[in-house]
CSV table of C-alpha atoms and ligand atoms in Angstrom, one decimal:
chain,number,residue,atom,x,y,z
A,1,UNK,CA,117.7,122.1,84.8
A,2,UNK,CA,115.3,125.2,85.4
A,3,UNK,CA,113.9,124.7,81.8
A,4,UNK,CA,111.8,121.2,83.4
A,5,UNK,CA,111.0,123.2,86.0
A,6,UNK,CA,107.8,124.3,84.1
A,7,UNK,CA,104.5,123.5,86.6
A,8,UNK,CA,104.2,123.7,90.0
A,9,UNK,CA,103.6,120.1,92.3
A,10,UNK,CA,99.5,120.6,91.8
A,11,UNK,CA,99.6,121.1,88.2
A,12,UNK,CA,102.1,118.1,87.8
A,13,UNK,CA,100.2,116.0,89.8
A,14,UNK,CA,97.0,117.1,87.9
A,15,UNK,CA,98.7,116.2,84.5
A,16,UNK,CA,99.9,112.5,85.7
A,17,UNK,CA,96.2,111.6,87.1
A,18,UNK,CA,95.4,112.2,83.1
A,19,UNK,CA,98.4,110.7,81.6
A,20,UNK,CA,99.8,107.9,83.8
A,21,UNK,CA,96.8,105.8,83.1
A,22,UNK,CA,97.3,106.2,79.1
A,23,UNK,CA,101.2,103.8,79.9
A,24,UNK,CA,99.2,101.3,82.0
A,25,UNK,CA,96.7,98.8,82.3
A,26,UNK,CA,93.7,99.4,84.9
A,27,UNK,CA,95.0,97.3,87.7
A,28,UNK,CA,98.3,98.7,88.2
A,29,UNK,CA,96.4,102.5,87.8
A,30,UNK,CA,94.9,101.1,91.0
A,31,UNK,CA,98.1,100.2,92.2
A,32,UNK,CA,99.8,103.7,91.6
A,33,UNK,CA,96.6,105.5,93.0
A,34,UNK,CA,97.0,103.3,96.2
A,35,UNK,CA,100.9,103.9,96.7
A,36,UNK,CA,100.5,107.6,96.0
A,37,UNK,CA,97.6,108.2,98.6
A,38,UNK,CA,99.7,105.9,101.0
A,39,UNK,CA,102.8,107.6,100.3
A,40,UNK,CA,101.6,111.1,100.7
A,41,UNK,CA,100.1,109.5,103.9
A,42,UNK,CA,103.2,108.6,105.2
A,43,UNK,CA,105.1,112.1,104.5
A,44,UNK,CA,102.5,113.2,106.5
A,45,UNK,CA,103.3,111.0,109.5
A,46,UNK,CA,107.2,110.9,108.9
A,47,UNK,CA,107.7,114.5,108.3
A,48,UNK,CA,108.7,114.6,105.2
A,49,UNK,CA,108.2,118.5,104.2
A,50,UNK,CA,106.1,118.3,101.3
A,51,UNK,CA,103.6,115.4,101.4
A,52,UNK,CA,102.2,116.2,98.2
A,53,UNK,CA,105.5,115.9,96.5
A,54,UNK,CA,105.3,112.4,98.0
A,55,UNK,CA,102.0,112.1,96.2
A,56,UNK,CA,103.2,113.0,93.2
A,57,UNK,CA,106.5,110.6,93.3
A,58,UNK,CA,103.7,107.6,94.2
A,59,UNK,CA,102.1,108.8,90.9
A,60,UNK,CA,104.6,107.8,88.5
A,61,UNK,CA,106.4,105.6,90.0
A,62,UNK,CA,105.8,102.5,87.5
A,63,UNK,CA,105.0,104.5,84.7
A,64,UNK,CA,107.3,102.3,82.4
A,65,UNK,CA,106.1,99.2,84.5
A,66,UNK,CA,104.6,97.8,81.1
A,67,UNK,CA,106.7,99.2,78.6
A,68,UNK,CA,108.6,96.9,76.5
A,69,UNK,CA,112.1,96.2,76.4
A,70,UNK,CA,113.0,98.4,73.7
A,71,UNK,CA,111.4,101.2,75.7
A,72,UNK,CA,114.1,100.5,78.5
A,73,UNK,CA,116.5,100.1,76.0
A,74,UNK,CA,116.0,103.2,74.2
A,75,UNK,CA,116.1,105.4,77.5
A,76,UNK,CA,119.2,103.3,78.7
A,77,UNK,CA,121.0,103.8,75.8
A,78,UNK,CA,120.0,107.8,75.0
A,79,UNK,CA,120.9,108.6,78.6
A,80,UNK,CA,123.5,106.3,79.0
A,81,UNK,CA,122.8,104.2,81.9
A,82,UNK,CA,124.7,101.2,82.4
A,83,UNK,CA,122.1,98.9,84.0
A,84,UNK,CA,124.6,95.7,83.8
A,85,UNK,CA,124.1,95.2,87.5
A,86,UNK,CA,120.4,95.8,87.4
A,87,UNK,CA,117.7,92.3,87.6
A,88,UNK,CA,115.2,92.5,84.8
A,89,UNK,CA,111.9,93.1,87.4
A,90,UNK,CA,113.9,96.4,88.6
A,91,UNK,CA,114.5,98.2,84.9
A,92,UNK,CA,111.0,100.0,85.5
A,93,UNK,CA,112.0,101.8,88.3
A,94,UNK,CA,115.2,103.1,86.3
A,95,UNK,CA,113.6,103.5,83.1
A,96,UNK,CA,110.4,105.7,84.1
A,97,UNK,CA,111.8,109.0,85.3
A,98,UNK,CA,114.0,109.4,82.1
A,99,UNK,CA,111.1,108.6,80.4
A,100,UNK,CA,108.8,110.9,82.6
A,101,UNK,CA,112.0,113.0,81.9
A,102,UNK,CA,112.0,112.8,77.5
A,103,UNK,CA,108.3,112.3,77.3
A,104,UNK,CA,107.1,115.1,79.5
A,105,UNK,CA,110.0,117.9,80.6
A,106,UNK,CA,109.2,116.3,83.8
A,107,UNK,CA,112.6,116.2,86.0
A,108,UNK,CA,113.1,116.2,90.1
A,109,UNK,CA,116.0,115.2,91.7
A,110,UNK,CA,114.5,114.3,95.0
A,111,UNK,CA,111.7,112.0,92.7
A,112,UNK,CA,113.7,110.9,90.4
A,113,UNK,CA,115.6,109.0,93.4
A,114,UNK,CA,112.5,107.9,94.9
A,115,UNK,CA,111.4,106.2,91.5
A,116,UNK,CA,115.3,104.4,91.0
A,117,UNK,CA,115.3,103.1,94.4
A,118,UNK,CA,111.8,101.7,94.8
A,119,UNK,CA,112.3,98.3,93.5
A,120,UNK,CA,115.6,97.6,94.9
A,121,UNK,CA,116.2,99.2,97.5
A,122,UNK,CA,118.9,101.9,98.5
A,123,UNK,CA,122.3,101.7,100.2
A,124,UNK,CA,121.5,105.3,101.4
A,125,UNK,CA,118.0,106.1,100.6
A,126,UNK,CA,116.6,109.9,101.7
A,127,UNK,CA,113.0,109.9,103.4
A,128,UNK,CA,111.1,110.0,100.3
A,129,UNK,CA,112.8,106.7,99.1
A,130,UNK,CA,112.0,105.3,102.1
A,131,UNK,CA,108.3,106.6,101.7
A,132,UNK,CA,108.4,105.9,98.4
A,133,UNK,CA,109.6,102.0,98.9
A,134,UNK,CA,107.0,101.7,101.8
A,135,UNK,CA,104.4,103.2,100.6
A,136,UNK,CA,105.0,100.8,97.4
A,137,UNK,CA,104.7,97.3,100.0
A,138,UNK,CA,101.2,98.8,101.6
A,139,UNK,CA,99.6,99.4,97.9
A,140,UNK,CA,101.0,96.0,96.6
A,141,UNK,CA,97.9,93.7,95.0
A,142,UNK,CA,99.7,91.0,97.8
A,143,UNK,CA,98.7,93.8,100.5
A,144,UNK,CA,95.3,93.7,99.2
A,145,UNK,CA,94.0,90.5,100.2
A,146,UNK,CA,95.9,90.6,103.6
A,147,UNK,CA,93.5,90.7,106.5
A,148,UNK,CA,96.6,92.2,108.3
A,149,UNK,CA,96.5,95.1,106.0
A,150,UNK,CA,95.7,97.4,109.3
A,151,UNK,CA,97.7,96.7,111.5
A,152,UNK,CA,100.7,97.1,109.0
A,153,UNK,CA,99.8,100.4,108.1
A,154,UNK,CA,99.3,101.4,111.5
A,155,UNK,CA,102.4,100.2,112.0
A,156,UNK,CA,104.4,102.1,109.0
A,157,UNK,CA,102.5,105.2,110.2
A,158,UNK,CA,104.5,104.7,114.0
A,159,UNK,CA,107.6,103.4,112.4
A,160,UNK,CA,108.4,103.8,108.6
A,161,UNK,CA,111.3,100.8,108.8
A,162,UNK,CA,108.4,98.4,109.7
A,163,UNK,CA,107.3,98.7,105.7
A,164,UNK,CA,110.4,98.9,104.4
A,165,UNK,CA,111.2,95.7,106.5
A,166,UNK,CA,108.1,94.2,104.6
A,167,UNK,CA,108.6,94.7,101.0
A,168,UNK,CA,112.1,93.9,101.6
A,169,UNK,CA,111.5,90.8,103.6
A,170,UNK,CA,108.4,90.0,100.9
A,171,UNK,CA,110.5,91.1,97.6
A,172,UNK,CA,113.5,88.7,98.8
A,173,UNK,CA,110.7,85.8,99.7
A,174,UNK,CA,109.1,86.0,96.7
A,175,UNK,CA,112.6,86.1,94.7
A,176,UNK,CA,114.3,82.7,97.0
A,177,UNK,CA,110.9,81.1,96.1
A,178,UNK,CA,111.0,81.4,92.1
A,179,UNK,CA,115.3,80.6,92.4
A,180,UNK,CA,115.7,84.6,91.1
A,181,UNK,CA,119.0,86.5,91.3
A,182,UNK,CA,118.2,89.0,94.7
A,183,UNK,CA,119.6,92.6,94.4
A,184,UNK,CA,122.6,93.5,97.0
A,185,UNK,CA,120.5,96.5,97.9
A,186,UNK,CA,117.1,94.3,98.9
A,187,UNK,CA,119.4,92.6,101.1
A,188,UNK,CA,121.2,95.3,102.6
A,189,UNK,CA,117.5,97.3,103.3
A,190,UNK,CA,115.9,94.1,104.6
A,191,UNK,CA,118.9,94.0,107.2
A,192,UNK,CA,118.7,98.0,108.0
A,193,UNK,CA,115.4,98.1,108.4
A,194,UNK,CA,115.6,95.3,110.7
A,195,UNK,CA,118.3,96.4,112.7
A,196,UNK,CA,116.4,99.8,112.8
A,197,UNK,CA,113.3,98.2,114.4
A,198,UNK,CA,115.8,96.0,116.6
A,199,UNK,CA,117.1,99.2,118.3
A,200,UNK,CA,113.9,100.8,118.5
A,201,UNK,CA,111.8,98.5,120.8
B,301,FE2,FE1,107.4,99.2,90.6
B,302,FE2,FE1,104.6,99.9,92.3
């Protein structure tokens, strides 16, 4: 492991500002650069040790967002990854850090979980996850054109289950609507999250 170990969190972070935008399209650049400053914002507030490590996990996390299916496929197959159980919208967040991993040397643990679990959830996420999945709601496009915007970032700043609630509660919305196949994981992090906020009011 300690040959990806090659550049410290700044000079990581400094290379993805460059190189993420080269794997997607303008609008979602917007989108990363939103969930990373958001993310990093919320290690901050949550206490999660190293808020630019958060940063940099908002950075690439939907690096392969655009890729095509034999860009999944490849990184599947080469690091053998079942993804049987995995929904189609959810490959990304499997795919990128063994791409981030092939492409660039780039490996950590702690990220690399973070990235996985941002789509669909965790059945025991760590605090960057849950940063990571958060921070992910409050830099959505659908965020964007809420006027409540605010207050639900004041809100995930006091209490980091109230995003998770969200993008739970708006990922399994948006799936019941369009009749889609909805993740065990969603569903178990809409109801912890809940139940979190429950017991803490
Ligand atoms: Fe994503
Ligand atoms: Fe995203």
């Amino acid at each position: 492991m300690s040959r990806f170990v090659t550049k410290t969190t700044d000079e990581w972070i400094h290379f993805f500002e460059s190189e993420v935008p080269n794997h997607v399209t303008d609008t979602r650049w917007e989108h990363i650069k939103r969930v990373a400053k958001f993310a990093e914002q919320l290690a901050k507030f949550h206490f999660f040790p190293d808020p630019k490590r958060a940063y940099l996990a908002g950075l690439v996390h939907d690096t392969t967002k655009q890729k095509k299916w034999e860009i999944h496929e490849s990184l599947f197959s080469e690091f053998s990854l079942n993804v049987d159980s995995i929904p189609k919208q959810a490959y990304h967040a499997y795919s990128a850090p063994l791409f981030l991993q092939r492409e660039f040397g780039f490996y950590d643990k702690e990220i690399h979980s973070a990235i996985q679990n941002h789509t669909l959830g965790s059945l025991s996420p760590t605090l960057l996850d849950q940063i990571v999945y958060a921070a992910d709601f409050l830099g959505s496009d659908f965020c964007q054109k809420q006027s409540e915007l605010p207050n639900w970032i004041q809100k995930t700043e006091e209490n980091l289950y109230f995003g998770i609630f969200m993008k739970a509660f708006q990922t399994i919305s948006f799936l019941m609507e369009k009749k889609e196949v909805i993740h065990p994981n969603t569903f178990f992090t809409y109801n912890h999250a809940l139940q979190s906020l429950k017991e803490t009011k």
